[in-house]
Coordinates of C-alpha atoms in Angstrom, one line a residue:
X236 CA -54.0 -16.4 -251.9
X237 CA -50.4 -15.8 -251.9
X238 CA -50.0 -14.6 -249.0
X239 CA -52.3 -17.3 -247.0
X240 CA -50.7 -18.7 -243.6
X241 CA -52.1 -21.8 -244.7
X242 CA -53.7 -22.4 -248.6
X243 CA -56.7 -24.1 -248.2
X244 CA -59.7 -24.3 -250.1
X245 CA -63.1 -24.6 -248.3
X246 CA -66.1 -26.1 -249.7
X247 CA -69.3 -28.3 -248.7
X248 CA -69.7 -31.7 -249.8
X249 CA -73.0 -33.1 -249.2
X250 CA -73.5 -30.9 -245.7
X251 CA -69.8 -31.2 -244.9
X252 CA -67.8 -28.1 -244.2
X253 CA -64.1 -29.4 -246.0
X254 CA -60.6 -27.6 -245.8
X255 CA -58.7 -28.9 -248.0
X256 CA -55.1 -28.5 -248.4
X257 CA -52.5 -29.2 -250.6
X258 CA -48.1 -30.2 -249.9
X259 CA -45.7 -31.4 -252.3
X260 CA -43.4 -33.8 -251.4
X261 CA -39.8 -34.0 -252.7
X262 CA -39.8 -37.4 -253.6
X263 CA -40.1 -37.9 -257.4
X264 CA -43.0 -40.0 -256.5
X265 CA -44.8 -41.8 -254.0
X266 CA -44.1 -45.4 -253.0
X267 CA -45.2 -47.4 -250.6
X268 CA -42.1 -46.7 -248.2
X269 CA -43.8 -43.1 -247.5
X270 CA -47.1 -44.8 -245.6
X271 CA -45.7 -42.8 -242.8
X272 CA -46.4 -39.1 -242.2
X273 CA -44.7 -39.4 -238.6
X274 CA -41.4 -38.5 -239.7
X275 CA -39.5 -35.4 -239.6
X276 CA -37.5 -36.6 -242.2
X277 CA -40.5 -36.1 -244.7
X278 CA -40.2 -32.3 -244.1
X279 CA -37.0 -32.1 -245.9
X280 CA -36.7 -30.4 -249.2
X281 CA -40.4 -29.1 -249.2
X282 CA -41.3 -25.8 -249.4
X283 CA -42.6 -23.3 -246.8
X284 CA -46.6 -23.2 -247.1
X285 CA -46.5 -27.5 -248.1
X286 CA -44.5 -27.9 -244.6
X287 CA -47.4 -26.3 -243.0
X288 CA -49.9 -27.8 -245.1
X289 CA -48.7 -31.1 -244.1
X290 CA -48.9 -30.4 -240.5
X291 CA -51.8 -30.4 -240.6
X292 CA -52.4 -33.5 -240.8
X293 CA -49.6 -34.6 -238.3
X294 CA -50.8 -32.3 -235.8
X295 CA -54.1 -34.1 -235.7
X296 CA -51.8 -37.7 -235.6
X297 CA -50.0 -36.8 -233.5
X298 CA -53.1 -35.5 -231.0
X299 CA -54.9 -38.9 -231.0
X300 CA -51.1 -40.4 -230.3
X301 CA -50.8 -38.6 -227.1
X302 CA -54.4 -38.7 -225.2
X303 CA -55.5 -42.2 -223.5
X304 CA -58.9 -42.4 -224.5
X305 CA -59.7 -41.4 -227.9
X306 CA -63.4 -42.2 -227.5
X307 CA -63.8 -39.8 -224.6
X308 CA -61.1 -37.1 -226.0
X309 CA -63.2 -36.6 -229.5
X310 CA -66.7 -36.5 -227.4
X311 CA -65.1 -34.3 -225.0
X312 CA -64.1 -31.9 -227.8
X313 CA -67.2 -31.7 -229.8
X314 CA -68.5 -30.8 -226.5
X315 CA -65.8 -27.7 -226.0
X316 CA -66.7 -26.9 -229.8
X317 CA -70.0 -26.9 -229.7
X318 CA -69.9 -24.6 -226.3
X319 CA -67.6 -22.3 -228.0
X320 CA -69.7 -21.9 -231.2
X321 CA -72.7 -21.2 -229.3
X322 CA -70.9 -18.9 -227.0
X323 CA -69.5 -17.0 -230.4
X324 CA -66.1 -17.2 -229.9
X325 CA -65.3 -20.2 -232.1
X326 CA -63.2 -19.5 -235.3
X327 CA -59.7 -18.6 -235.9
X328 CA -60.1 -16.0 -239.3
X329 CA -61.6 -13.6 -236.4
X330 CA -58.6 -13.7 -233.9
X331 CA -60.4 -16.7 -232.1
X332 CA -60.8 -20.6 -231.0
X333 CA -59.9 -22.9 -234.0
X334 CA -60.1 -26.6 -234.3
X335 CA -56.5 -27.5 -233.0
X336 CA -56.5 -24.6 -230.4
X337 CA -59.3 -26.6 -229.2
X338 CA -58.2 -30.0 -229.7
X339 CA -55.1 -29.4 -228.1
X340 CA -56.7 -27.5 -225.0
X341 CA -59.1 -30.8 -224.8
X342 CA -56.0 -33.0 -225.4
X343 CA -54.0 -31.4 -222.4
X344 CA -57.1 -32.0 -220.2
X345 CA -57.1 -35.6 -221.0
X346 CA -53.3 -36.1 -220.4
X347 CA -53.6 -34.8 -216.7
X348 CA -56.7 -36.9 -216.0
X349 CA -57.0 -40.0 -217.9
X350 CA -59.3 -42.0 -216.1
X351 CA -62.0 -39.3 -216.2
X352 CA -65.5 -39.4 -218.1
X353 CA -66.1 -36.4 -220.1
X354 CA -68.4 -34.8 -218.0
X355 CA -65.9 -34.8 -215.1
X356 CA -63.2 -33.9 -218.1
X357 CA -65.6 -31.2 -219.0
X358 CA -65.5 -30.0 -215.3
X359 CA -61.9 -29.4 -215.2
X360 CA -61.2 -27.9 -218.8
X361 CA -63.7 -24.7 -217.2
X362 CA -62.5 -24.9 -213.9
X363 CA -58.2 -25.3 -214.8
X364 CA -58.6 -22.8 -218.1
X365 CA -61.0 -20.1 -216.6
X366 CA -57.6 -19.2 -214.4
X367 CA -55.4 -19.7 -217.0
X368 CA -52.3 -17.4 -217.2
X369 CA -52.5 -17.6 -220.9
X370 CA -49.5 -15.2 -221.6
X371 CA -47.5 -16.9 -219.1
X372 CA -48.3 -20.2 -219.2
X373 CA -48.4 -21.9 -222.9
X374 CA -50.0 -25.3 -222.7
X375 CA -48.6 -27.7 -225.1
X376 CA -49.0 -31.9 -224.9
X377 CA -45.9 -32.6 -226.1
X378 CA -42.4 -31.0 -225.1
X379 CA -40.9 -28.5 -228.1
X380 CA -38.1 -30.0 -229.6
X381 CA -35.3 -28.6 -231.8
X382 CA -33.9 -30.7 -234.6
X383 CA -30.3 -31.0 -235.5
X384 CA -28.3 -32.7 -238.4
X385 CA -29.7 -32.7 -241.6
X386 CA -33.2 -31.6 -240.1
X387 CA -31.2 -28.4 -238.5
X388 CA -32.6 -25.9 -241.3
X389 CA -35.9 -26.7 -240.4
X390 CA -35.6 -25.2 -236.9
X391 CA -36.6 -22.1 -238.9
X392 CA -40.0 -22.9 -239.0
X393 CA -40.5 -22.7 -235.0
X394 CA -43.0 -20.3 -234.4
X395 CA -43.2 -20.1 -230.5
X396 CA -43.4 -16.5 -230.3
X397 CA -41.7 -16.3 -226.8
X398 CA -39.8 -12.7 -228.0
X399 CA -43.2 -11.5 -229.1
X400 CA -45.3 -11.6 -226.4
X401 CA -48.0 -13.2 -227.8
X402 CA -51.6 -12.8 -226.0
X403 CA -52.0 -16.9 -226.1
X404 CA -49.7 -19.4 -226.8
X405 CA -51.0 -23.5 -227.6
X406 CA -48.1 -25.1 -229.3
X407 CA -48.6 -27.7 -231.9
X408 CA -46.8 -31.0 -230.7
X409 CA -45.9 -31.8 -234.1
X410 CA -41.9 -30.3 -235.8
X411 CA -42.1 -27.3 -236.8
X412 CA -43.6 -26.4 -233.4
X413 CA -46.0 -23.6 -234.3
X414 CA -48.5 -21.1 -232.1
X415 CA -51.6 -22.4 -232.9
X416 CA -53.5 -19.2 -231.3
X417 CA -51.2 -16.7 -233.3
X418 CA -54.4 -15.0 -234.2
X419 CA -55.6 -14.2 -231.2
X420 CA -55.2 -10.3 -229.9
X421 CA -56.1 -8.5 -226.6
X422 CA -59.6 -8.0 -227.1
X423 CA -60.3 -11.6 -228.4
X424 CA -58.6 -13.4 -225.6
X425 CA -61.0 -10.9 -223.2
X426 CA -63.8 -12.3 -224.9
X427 CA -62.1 -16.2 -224.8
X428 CA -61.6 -15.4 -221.0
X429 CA -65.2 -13.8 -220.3
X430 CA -66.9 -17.0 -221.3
X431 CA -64.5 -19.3 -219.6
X432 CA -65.4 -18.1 -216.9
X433 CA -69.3 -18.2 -217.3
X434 CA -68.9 -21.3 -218.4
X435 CA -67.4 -22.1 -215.1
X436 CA -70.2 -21.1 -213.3
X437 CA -72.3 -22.6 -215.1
X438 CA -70.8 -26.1 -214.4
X439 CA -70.7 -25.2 -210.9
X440 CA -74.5 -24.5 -211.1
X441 CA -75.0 -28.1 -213.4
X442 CA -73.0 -30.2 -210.1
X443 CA -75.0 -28.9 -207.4
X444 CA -78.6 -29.8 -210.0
X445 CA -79.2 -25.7 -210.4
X446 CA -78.8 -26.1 -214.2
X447 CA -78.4 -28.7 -217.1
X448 CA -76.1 -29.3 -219.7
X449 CA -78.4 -27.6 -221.9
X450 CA -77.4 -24.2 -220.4
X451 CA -73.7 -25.1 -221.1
X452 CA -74.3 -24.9 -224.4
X453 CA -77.1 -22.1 -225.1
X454 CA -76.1 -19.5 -228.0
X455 CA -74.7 -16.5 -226.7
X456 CA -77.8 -13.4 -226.9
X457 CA -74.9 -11.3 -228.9
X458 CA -77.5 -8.7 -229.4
X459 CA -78.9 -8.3 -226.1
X460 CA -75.2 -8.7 -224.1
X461 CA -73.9 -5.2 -225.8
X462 CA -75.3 -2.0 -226.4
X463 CA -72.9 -0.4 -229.0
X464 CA -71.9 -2.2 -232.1
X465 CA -69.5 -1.7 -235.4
X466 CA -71.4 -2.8 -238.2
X467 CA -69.3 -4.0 -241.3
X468 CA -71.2 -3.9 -244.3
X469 CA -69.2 -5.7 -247.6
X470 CA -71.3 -4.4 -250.3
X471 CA -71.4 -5.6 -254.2
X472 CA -73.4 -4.7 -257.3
X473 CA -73.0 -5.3 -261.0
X474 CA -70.3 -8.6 -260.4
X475 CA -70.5 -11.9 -260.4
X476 CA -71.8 -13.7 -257.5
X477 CA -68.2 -15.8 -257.0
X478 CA -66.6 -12.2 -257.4
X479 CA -68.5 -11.1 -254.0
X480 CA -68.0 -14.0 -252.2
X481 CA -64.3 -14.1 -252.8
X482 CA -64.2 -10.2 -251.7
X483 CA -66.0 -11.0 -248.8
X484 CA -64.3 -13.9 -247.6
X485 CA -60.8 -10.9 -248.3
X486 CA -63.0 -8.7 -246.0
X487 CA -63.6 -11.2 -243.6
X488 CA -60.0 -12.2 -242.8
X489 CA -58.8 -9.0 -242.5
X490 CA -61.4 -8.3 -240.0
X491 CA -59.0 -8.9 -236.9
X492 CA -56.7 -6.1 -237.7
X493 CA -59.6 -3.7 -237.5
X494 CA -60.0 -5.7 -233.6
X495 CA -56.3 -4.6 -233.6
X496 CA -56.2 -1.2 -234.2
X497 CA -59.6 -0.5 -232.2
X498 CA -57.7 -2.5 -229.1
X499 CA -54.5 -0.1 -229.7
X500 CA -56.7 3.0 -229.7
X501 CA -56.1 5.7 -226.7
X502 CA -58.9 6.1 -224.5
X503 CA -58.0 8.7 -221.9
X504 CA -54.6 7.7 -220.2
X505 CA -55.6 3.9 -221.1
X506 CA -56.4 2.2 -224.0
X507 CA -59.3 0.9 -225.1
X508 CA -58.8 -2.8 -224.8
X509 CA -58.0 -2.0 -221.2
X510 CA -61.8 0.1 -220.7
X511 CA -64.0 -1.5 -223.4
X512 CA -64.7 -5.3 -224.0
X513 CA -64.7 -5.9 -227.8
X514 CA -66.7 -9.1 -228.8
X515 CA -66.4 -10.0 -233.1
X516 CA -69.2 -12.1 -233.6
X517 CA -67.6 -14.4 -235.8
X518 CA -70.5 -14.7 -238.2
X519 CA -72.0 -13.2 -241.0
X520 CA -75.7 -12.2 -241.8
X521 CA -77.0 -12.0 -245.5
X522 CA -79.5 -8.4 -245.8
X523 CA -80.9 -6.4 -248.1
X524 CA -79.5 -2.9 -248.6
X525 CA -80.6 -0.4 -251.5
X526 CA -79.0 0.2 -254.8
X527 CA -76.6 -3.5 -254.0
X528 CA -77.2 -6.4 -255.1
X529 CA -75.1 -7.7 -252.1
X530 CA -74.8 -7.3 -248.3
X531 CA -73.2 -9.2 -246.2
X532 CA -72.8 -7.5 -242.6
X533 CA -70.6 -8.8 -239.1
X534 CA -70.8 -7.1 -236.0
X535 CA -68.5 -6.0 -233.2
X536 CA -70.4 -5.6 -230.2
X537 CA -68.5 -3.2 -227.4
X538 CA -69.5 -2.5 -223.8
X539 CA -67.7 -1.0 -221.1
X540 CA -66.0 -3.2 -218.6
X541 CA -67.4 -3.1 -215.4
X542 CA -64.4 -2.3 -213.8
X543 CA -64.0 1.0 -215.5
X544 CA -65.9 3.7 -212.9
X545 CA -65.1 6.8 -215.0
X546 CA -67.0 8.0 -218.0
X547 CA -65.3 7.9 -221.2
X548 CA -64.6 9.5 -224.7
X549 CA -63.6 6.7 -226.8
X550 CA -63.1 7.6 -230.4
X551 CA -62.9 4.9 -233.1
X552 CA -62.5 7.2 -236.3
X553 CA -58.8 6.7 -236.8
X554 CA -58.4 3.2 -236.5
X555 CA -61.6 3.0 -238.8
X556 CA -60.1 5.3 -241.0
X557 CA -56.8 3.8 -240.7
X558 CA -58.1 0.4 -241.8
X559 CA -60.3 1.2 -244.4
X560 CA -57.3 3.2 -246.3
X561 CA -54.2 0.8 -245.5
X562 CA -55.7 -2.9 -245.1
X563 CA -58.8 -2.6 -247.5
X564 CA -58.4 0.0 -250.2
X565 CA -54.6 -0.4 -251.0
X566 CA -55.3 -4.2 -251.4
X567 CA -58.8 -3.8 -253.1
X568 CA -58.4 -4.1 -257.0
X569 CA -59.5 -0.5 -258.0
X570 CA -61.1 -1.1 -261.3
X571 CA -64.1 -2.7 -259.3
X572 CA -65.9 0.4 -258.2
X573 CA -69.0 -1.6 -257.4
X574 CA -67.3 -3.6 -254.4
X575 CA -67.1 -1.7 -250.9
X576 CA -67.3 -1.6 -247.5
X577 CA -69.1 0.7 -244.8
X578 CA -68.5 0.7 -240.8
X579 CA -71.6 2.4 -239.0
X580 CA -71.5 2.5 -235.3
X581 CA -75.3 2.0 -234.2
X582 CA -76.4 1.6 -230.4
X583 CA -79.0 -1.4 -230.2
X584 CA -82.1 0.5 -231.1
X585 CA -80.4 1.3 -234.4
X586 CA -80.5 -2.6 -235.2
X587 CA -81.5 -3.2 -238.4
X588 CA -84.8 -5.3 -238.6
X589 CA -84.2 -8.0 -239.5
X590 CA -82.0 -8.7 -236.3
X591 CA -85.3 -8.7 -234.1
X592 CA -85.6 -11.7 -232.0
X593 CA -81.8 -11.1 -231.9
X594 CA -81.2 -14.5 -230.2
X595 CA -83.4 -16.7 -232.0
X596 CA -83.2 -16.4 -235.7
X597 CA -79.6 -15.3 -236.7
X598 CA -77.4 -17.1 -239.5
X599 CA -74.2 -17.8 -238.0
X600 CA -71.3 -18.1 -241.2
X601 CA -73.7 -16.8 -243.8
X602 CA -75.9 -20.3 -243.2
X603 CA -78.3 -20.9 -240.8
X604 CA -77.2 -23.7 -238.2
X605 CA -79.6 -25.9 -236.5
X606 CA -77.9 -27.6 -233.1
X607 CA -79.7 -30.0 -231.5
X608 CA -80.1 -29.9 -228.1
X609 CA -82.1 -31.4 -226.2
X610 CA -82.1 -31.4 -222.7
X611 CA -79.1 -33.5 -220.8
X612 CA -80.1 -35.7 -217.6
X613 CA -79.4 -33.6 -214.9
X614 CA -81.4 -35.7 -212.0
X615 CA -78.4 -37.5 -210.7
X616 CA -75.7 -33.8 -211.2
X617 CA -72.8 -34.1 -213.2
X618 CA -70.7 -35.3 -210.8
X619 CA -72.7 -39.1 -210.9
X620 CA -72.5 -38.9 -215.2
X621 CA -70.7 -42.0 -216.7
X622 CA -70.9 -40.7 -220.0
X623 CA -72.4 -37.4 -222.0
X624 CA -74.1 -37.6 -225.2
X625 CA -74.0 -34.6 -227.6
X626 CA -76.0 -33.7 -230.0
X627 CA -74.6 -33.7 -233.9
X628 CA -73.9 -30.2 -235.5
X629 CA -76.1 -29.9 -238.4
X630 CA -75.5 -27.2 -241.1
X631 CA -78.3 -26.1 -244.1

């Protein structure tokens, strides 16, 4: 897509979820004096989306460059992964968590306590980022720099976002600095701060033997936690099967301006993102639905926060409205009547049926993902724990 952040193509090799992204250098070709991707210098001459393309892959250098331990840093962050995937607030498309917000979150962790085992590591990534100012405070591992000389130009590509305001700010170490959590809105980081802090409390209860790791890391019951949802369906007939997917995945990443305008919405003398917690489940469920061929639905569950006393009228029509005729339809080649979305607002009763047993049989991404856990030690408390073993991520 043109107008991608970031071209990348995604596929599956062999079980493996890929991204794979393309840069162009300048050089006329490739020696053997560029076996360095280290260097700022390499930047010059390239174009905008291969500059980012490239960081990429310096980003994640750079990362293992700056922590202590690497052995304990990547167990540490499959662990913070695998909590926020199960905790549905893992993916960046949808406004939250991705990889290198995560990485460098895990990585920050490990550069204040180096000496630490992961389950102590684990301790105080819940206990330092459940209090985290997160738009006052940006967490970064290595101090922003500004280039000057021949580099200078390149000082255009800083995206640090400090006039903007930004909800959440984790800056990539590598030049051009950029705002890894740039997706992220109101209602998102709500969500990102909600389970922080369970989380928390849940380590608290693993120290003192009340609970094991296992809790940590048990999936989120979406459909039991809220009791109003959005329902998004992305409906196809008479097309190509690659010509739904690649309106879905167009659906699916404009998604978090729908959060967006919902969050801006008044309700009352507030707005909503101030009275209602938003949660984007940032998975997608395959059903059946006459007269398509295709359904692929994704849910926004919404509660009121507990804070909010007073009864109130929230109405959603305009910025449903809004986002259906500005983002989708203006952007949706017209010539494909048989492509389109509905937004249905159904309280949990009006669950379709094949979302009974809510928590236990759902297909998170469109593919149904096995985790294994079994059940950690918990005999001795966390506290005691030399090492954690996690369970690998399988995907069929």
């Amino acid at each position: 897509m043109k107008e991608a952040f970031v071209p990348v193509i995604k596929m599956k090799f062999r079980g493996i979820q890929i991204d794979l992204v393309f840069a162009s250098l300048s050089n006329n070709e490739v020696t053997k004096s560029v076996n360095s991707l280290s260097s700022n210098h390499i930047l010059l001459g390239m174009d905008d989306c291969s500059i980012r393309s490239l960081n990429g892959k310096r980003v994640n250098d750079m990362i293992m460059n700056l922590v202590q331990n690497a052995e304990v840093f990547r167990t540490t962050l499959r662990a913070v992964k695998l909590w926020a995937t199960q905790r549905g607030i893992y993916g960046a498309r949808l406004g939250f968590l991705g990889g290198i917000s995560c990485a460098i979150l895990v990585a920050r962790i490990c550069q204040m306590y180096p000496n630490f085992c992961v389950s102590k590591l684990l301790q105080k990534f819940f206990a330092i980022f459940s209090n985290w100012m997160w738009s006052d405070w940006p967490v970064y591992i290595e101090e922003v720099r500004w280039e000057s000389g021949s580099l200078e130009d390149l000082n255009k590509f800083q995206r640090i976002d400090d006039d903007l305001a930004p909800p959440m700010r984790i800056l990539t170490p590598a030049f051009p600095c950029i705002n890894a959590a740039h997706n992220v809105t109101q209602a998102t980081l709500a969500t990102i701060e909600t389970q922080l802090r369970c989380g928390y409390q849940t380590i608290k209860e693993i120290v003192t033997g009340r609970k094991s790791w296992s809790d940590l890391f048990r999936r989120i019951d979406f459909f039991v936690e809220y009791v109003n949802f959005l329902e998004i369906n992305v409906l196809g007939r008479n097309v190509p099967k690659p010509d739904f997917i690649k309106y879905k995945n167009l659906i699916e990443s404009k998604l978090r301006r729908l959060t967006e305008k919902i969050e801006r919405q008044p309700a009352g003398t507030s707005m909503v993102v101030d009275v209602v917690q938003i949660h984007v489940l940032p998975s997608s469920f395959t059903r059946h639905e006459p007269e398509y061929e295709y359904c692929v639905s994704y849910y926004f569950g919404m509660k009121l926060k507990r804070e909010c006393s007073e009864e109130k009228i929230i109405d959603l029509r305009e910025p449903i409205k809004d986002f259906l005729k500005h983002d989708l339809m203006i952007e949706a080649d017209k010539g494909k009547t048989d492509l389109t979305v509905t937004i249905n607002h159904l309280e949990r009763s009006q669950l379709p049926d094949t979302l009974s047993n809510k928590s236990e049989n759902l297909q998170w991404g469109g593919t149904t993902q096995r985790f294994l856990l079994k059940e950690f030690e918990n005999t001795l408390g966390a506290v005691s724990y030399t090492h954690l073993t996690l369970p690998t991520i399988y995907s069929v």
